[in-house]
């Protein structure tokens, strides 16, 4: 088995120089121990041995951009020759061995257009001259001044079986008079790497082509006759060949091969590769730099995130970081918690195509994978707030609904123009709001009514004793399975989000035409064209931004005016209340003070401290605070925390949300 990955080989007599681990190595043609020639800080590519085998030109990045360097073929320090600060590639040597030929986009009209340049091997000032042959990326010399060049050529393996307008072309000057003609114009393949060899086999032009499916080595006479195939690779392309005029060396996959035209035989070079492989050593990286997604726990006290293809979860302030799924070899994305706060889901590519895995409460539990799902490339995932369902969008511009219990996958909607521009679950889990592109230039907000249901899970009664799951039944919704358009877009309505109380649907919209003069030149623009909007989901809800008179303020002003008329300038009732230790307000304050003291002793019970600090005297305030059990994490539970520990709010299905669809598109408020 090959122990290294060998690229860009060049040959001279019995020596081969190749690139591995971004450095140059040398190995005999017959095989044997590979010897490292460079240990550069930058990447090294495209080496070319001189015609006499004493010098080695290559492209290096020691000082930033790619430039041409020169060094002794047996090893030693390298000298920088060019200072173009442009893309370049060594194409070979002049026949007399005095100049290096390289291709570069230096001073070209388009950055993708390359021209051939020549620089003397002993140049000390970096002066290079462009060859007068027009655009070219490769060159090979034949007998009596004949030349063949390559235009548009690259590495066919990078764009396999490409047949477009920029396929590689060969042009030939058979007489050496500067008149070029298209070479093999009818060959239906991507041609690259021309080489002109002369010997007992005659004078032939060799090249790489994939016109038969896989890139292999071919040749023909200069008059375009006698086309032959010389290699038979069926798995990997023949890549980056070069020649010393006698033999051709190239790499396919990770191996080196030498082709001898005299015997018409190809042999694999056995390389004894003894690299320390420092680039394969494990390294410790900052996970935050590579984080590509995160999701909060339903209680807000834990976080799940993906970084470098792995899934992790941890509490906000205490406990270890837990890894879910396989440690290596699998890429996970879009990790998020399910509604119960116990299970995690993530998109995985382990089967070869993306699917969904469900992780249990313990990271050591084997996940449950949903196979045979046609998800496509998943773009965004959100979990239902009430049951085991996921909503997903993919690269096919589809909105999907996945039932994690049955594995049923359903297409809710599909746009023929662009991706779904954001979506959200309703608080009761019965609706999906999403941005749908109905035309090339507009996106509207739609709402899909879903079948209302609750998936049975692992739950316990409030007293903590195990019990059977009670049957859950809900009446069928007459709108279930239907899709409704709720906005009339001007341009794009995107990023819908439901109000937690189910009263409003928020979204962003490009519909504000308020022209503003530019500050630098005379022109009008619309820098504030996008604004947030909302839709009132019930037709009896008023506009929340219209101010209403506060009659309580008038009463307080009257009371204050009456108090100012007292003889002593104060309010007698206030003094009485202050002197009465048994008044209801003092009892409530004492209760809050005791709870605040408990919170100070318990570093995990932050909600009690917040309630004391803000004096939340609403009896329903506890329902707004996520449930927590600090004793499960080693902390001391305060009385209020202990009360909440057995009351898991997610066990109670939220009431169905009322949506009045008639005239809803007219209830848009900026």
XYZ file of C-alpha atoms in Angstrom, residues 168-610:
443
model
C -8.076 22.090 -23.569
C -6.719 22.679 -27.073
C -3.392 21.850 -28.689
C -1.868 24.027 -31.414
C 1.117 22.899 -33.489
C 3.810 24.599 -35.554
C 5.119 21.704 -37.629
C 7.678 23.683 -39.668
C 9.019 25.970 -36.976
C 8.015 29.075 -38.940
C 5.603 30.498 -36.382
C 2.440 29.346 -38.167
C 0.227 27.399 -35.758
C -2.723 25.150 -36.607
C -5.250 23.435 -34.334
C -4.081 19.925 -33.416
C -6.674 17.130 -33.190
C -9.669 19.479 -33.314
C -12.149 16.622 -33.680
C -11.014 14.668 -30.622
C -14.038 14.806 -28.250
C -12.090 15.123 -25.031
C -10.257 17.463 -22.684
C -6.611 17.490 -23.810
C -3.648 18.512 -21.646
C 0.112 18.223 -21.121
C 1.641 18.044 -24.651
C 5.068 16.360 -24.966
C 7.071 15.793 -28.178
C 9.337 12.713 -28.185
C 11.522 11.339 -30.976
C 13.185 7.915 -31.085
C 13.086 4.517 -32.703
C 9.320 4.707 -32.451
C 9.380 7.818 -34.635
C 8.373 11.377 -33.849
C 5.182 11.523 -31.828
C 3.205 14.035 -29.781
C 2.107 12.613 -26.424
C -0.710 14.065 -24.300
C -3.381 13.264 -21.724
C -7.023 13.013 -22.769
C -10.271 11.692 -21.282
C -12.208 11.277 -24.533
C -12.712 7.588 -23.639
C -14.008 8.321 -20.145
C -10.874 8.183 -17.940
C -7.811 10.374 -18.425
C -5.008 8.270 -19.938
C -1.804 8.769 -21.894
C -2.171 8.975 -25.700
C 0.016 9.867 -28.677
C -0.145 10.391 -32.428
C 2.107 11.491 -35.263
C 2.553 15.233 -35.896
C 0.233 14.883 -38.911
C -2.544 13.717 -36.493
C -2.519 10.106 -37.691
C -2.010 6.834 -35.786
C -3.714 7.786 -32.526
C -2.693 5.323 -29.787
C -3.504 4.775 -26.133
C -0.549 3.915 -23.885
C -2.009 3.564 -20.366
C -5.048 1.709 -19.088
C -6.091 3.348 -15.840
C -9.745 2.705 -15.095
C -9.990 4.213 -11.620
C -7.771 7.321 -11.451
C -6.753 9.820 -14.116
C -3.194 10.047 -15.411
C -2.099 13.466 -14.166
C 0.704 16.008 -14.611
C 3.027 14.059 -16.955
C 6.487 15.320 -17.882
C 9.342 13.964 -19.960
C 13.104 14.159 -20.355
C 12.833 13.331 -24.065
C 13.232 9.585 -23.484
C 10.585 8.541 -20.987
C 7.431 9.980 -19.451
C 6.591 10.065 -15.751
C 3.155 10.832 -14.312
C 1.053 10.104 -11.254
C -2.323 8.383 -11.016
C -4.044 8.339 -7.667
C -1.194 8.454 -5.157
C 1.331 6.448 -7.201
C 4.095 7.255 -9.690
C 4.282 5.591 -13.111
C 6.975 5.630 -15.806
C 6.143 5.027 -19.460
C 8.894 3.945 -21.884
C 7.974 4.615 -25.559
C 10.671 2.210 -26.759
C 8.981 -0.757 -25.111
C 5.474 0.755 -24.943
C 5.314 -0.371 -21.298
C 4.249 1.362 -18.092
C 5.747 0.467 -14.725
C 4.811 1.557 -11.225
C 7.584 3.112 -9.151
C 7.950 1.497 -5.730
C 8.740 4.300 -3.294
C 10.089 3.618 0.192
C 8.652 6.669 1.889
C 10.006 7.400 5.380
C 8.503 10.733 6.220
C 7.836 11.780 9.840
C 4.415 12.951 8.593
C 4.214 15.895 10.937
C 1.203 17.203 9.009
C -0.746 14.150 10.156
C 0.018 14.662 13.842
C -2.952 15.413 16.026
C -3.378 19.048 16.925
C -5.495 21.007 19.344
C -7.612 23.733 17.834
C -10.029 26.351 19.104
C -13.459 24.802 18.705
C -15.076 28.226 18.495
C -13.209 29.076 15.297
C -14.757 26.091 13.521
C -18.234 26.130 15.066
C -20.871 25.895 12.337
C -24.082 25.617 14.341
C -25.540 25.670 17.864
C -28.867 25.174 19.610
C -30.080 26.060 23.102
C -31.657 23.495 25.385
C -35.412 24.106 25.914
C -34.598 25.212 29.481
C -31.871 27.566 28.297
C -29.342 25.919 30.622
C -27.434 23.791 28.098
C -26.036 24.144 24.631
C -25.546 21.724 21.750
C -23.241 22.673 18.916
C -21.272 21.218 16.012
C -17.646 21.998 15.286
C -15.319 20.275 12.827
C -18.092 17.793 12.056
C -18.593 16.631 15.659
C -21.529 17.043 18.072
C -20.980 18.343 21.611
C -23.272 19.387 24.467
C -22.623 21.008 27.830
C -24.329 22.995 30.572
C -23.815 26.733 30.632
C -21.770 26.981 33.825
C -20.964 23.507 35.153
C -20.390 19.914 34.131
C -18.203 18.335 31.438
C -18.412 18.727 27.695
C -20.091 15.621 26.230
C -19.503 14.302 22.719
C -22.295 12.506 20.888
C -21.947 10.107 17.964
C -18.772 8.695 16.495
C -15.538 10.365 17.454
C -14.038 10.376 13.952
C -14.833 9.529 10.357
C -18.351 11.039 10.320
C -19.511 14.585 9.666
C -22.427 15.810 11.773
C -24.369 19.015 11.149
C -27.424 20.831 12.506
C -27.451 19.370 16.028
C -30.454 20.452 18.108
C -32.521 19.351 21.095
C -35.942 17.813 20.812
C -38.890 19.222 22.721
C -38.393 16.914 25.730
C -34.916 18.305 26.433
C -33.533 14.770 26.712
C -32.813 13.776 23.105
C -30.564 15.293 20.461
C -30.874 15.003 16.695
C -28.226 15.706 14.082
C -27.736 15.312 10.347
C -25.050 12.733 9.515
C -23.356 11.579 6.320
C -22.193 8.206 7.655
C -24.352 6.103 5.261
C -23.012 8.062 2.270
C -26.099 10.248 1.880
C -27.311 12.653 4.535
C -29.824 11.339 7.040
C -30.914 11.966 10.641
C -29.635 10.351 13.842
C -31.362 10.573 17.228
C -29.219 10.485 20.377
C -30.568 9.429 23.767
C -30.091 11.116 27.148
C -26.756 9.348 27.662
C -23.970 10.033 25.141
C -22.856 6.390 25.368
C -26.196 5.124 24.059
C -26.057 4.057 20.398
C -28.033 6.506 18.261
C -31.094 5.581 16.252
C -30.626 6.317 12.576
C -33.445 6.916 10.101
C -32.286 5.199 6.917
C -33.591 5.515 3.367
C -34.510 9.177 3.698
C -34.327 11.311 0.559
C -33.342 14.510 2.340
C -30.958 15.961 -0.231
C -28.408 18.433 1.114
C -29.953 19.763 4.323
C -29.798 23.553 4.680
C -31.721 24.224 7.930
C -33.457 22.145 10.608
C -35.898 23.061 13.380
C -37.612 20.785 15.900
C -41.271 20.909 16.848
C -41.879 22.472 20.268
C -44.463 19.813 21.227
C -43.649 16.477 19.549
C -41.052 14.393 17.747
C -41.149 16.066 14.357
C -38.570 18.015 12.391
C -38.960 20.619 9.686
C -36.102 20.751 7.193
C -35.108 22.687 4.086
C -32.681 21.379 1.471
C -30.758 22.358 -1.650
C -33.729 21.370 -3.811
C -35.662 24.364 -2.440
C -38.008 22.053 -0.542
C -39.624 22.334 2.884
C -39.843 18.858 4.436
C -41.650 17.446 7.463
C -40.046 14.414 9.133
C -41.793 12.257 11.738
C -39.032 10.870 13.958
C -41.241 8.107 15.380
C -42.454 6.603 12.123
C -39.677 7.838 9.821
C -42.282 9.286 7.448
C -40.957 12.109 5.259
C -43.337 14.520 3.597
C -42.768 17.426 1.211
C -44.709 20.457 2.441
C -43.763 22.800 -0.413
C -41.155 23.319 -3.100
C -40.101 26.524 -4.823
C -39.042 26.408 -8.476
C -36.920 29.552 -8.099
C -34.836 29.736 -4.909
C -34.228 28.329 -1.427
C -36.788 28.551 1.348
C -36.001 31.903 2.988
C -36.440 30.834 6.602
C -39.191 29.034 8.510
C -40.535 28.630 12.045
C -42.837 26.407 14.121
C -45.904 27.795 15.816
C -45.977 27.480 19.646
C -48.587 24.697 19.461
C -46.708 22.783 16.729
C -49.691 22.878 14.370
C -48.352 25.418 11.857
C -45.221 26.057 9.853
C -44.562 29.558 8.561
C -41.971 29.901 5.800
C -40.745 32.208 3.067
C -41.613 30.912 -0.398
C -40.371 32.305 -3.724
C -43.351 32.337 -6.025
C -41.470 34.214 -8.753
C -37.874 35.061 -9.571
C -38.197 38.494 -7.989
C -40.622 37.986 -5.073
C -40.856 35.893 -1.918
C -44.042 35.594 0.127
C -44.796 34.268 3.600
C -46.839 31.082 3.656
C -48.338 29.076 6.492
C -48.838 25.311 6.302
C -51.387 23.734 8.637
C -50.023 20.463 10.027
C -51.902 17.551 11.568
C -52.107 18.309 15.302
C -50.710 15.514 17.400
C -48.490 14.712 20.379
C -46.027 11.850 20.150
C -45.961 9.726 23.351
C -42.580 9.789 25.040
C -40.887 8.798 28.255
C -42.811 10.837 30.844
C -43.720 10.457 34.501
C -46.568 11.951 36.538
C -45.948 15.014 38.673
C -45.399 12.907 41.798
C -42.338 11.302 40.216
C -43.672 7.707 40.335
C -43.574 5.663 37.123
C -46.864 5.343 35.373
C -48.415 4.509 32.053
C -48.603 7.137 29.360
C -52.127 8.521 29.189
C -53.753 8.381 25.763
C -53.567 11.653 23.855
C -56.371 12.577 21.492
C -56.926 15.775 19.594
C -59.642 16.803 17.224
C -58.728 16.927 13.543
C -58.119 20.417 12.201
C -60.140 21.279 9.119
C -57.140 23.133 7.667
C -54.676 20.272 8.183
C -52.569 19.650 5.101
C -53.391 22.985 3.468
C -51.019 25.823 2.606
C -52.047 29.479 2.864
C -50.341 32.604 1.544
C -50.441 35.293 4.237
C -48.521 38.215 2.662
C -48.618 40.113 -0.597
C -44.922 40.715 -1.318
C -43.478 43.764 -2.997
C -40.035 42.165 -3.294
C -38.950 39.641 -0.672
C -40.632 38.667 2.604
C -38.242 36.459 4.582
C -37.368 35.026 8.008
C -40.805 34.435 9.578
C -40.954 33.891 13.343
C -43.942 33.212 15.579
C -44.721 35.181 18.707
C -44.329 32.856 21.755
C -47.923 33.598 22.772
C -49.269 32.818 19.314
C -50.585 36.339 18.716
C -48.305 37.577 15.956
C -46.150 36.359 13.099
C -43.021 38.450 12.605
C -40.996 38.664 9.385
C -38.562 40.874 7.481
C -39.632 42.499 4.245
C -38.162 44.545 1.418
C -41.081 46.867 0.758
C -40.054 50.259 2.158
C -39.452 52.824 -0.604
C -37.910 55.787 1.166
C -35.244 57.265 -1.162
C -32.197 58.882 0.393
C -29.527 60.929 -1.358
C -26.090 59.353 -1.404
C -23.402 61.086 0.627
C -20.619 60.727 -1.958
C -22.226 61.259 -5.358
C -25.487 62.601 -6.719
C -27.803 59.616 -6.637
C -30.810 58.228 -4.808
C -30.854 54.900 -3.020
C -32.949 52.815 -0.657
C -30.635 51.891 2.238
C -33.597 51.331 4.591
C -35.697 49.250 2.245
C -35.963 46.327 4.697
C -37.923 46.599 7.926
C -39.431 44.182 10.437
C -43.184 43.600 10.124
C -45.799 41.578 11.947
C -49.129 39.977 11.148
C -51.891 39.792 13.736
C -52.980 36.158 13.655
C -56.390 36.867 15.217
C -58.678 39.352 13.505
C -59.754 40.904 16.826
C -56.201 41.832 17.856
C -55.509 45.550 17.585
C -52.376 47.111 16.201
C -49.900 46.736 19.103
C -48.097 49.965 18.179
C -51.069 52.321 18.451
C -50.796 54.127 21.825
C -53.762 53.780 24.159
C -54.732 56.199 26.942
C -53.676 55.056 30.405
C -56.522 55.921 32.787
C -54.537 54.591 35.744
C -52.119 57.484 35.295
C -54.982 59.980 35.683
C -56.098 58.313 38.922
C -52.574 58.375 40.315
C -52.246 62.064 39.485
C -55.511 62.765 41.344
C -54.333 60.805 44.389
C -51.047 62.664 44.416
C -52.839 65.992 44.226
C -55.087 65.018 47.165
C -52.064 63.967 49.228
C -50.364 67.301 48.671
C -53.309 69.075 50.406
C -52.555 67.426 53.805
C -51.465 69.740 56.574
C -48.212 67.920 57.255
C -47.292 67.632 53.594
C -47.356 63.831 53.614
C -49.669 60.867 53.273
C -50.958 59.607 56.604
C -51.927 56.250 55.186
C -48.384 55.649 53.998
C -47.049 56.269 57.474
C -49.552 53.833 58.949
C -48.599 51.182 56.419
C -44.940 51.700 57.162
C -45.546 51.258 60.898
C -47.700 48.131 60.537
C -45.492 45.029 60.460
C -48.441 42.749 59.684
C -49.638 44.412 56.498
C -49.865 42.054 53.463
C -47.153 43.899 51.591
C -44.615 43.260 54.349
C -45.438 39.551 54.419
C -44.819 39.357 50.678
C -41.572 41.293 51.016
C -40.411 38.946 53.790
C -41.179 35.956 51.632
C -39.210 37.429 48.735
C -36.311 38.344 51.044
C -36.100 34.765 52.358
C -36.151 33.438 48.832
C -33.441 35.889 47.791
C -31.243 34.747 50.721
C -31.679 31.142 49.606
C -30.727 32.126 46.104
C -27.525 33.741 47.343
C -26.614 30.483 49.077
C -27.418 28.470 45.927
C -25.256 29.593 43.015
C -27.334 27.626 40.511
C -30.747 29.108 41.363
C -30.490 32.353 39.451
C -34.227 32.671 38.792
C -35.084 33.232 42.478
C -32.603 36.083 42.665
C -34.035 37.617 39.537
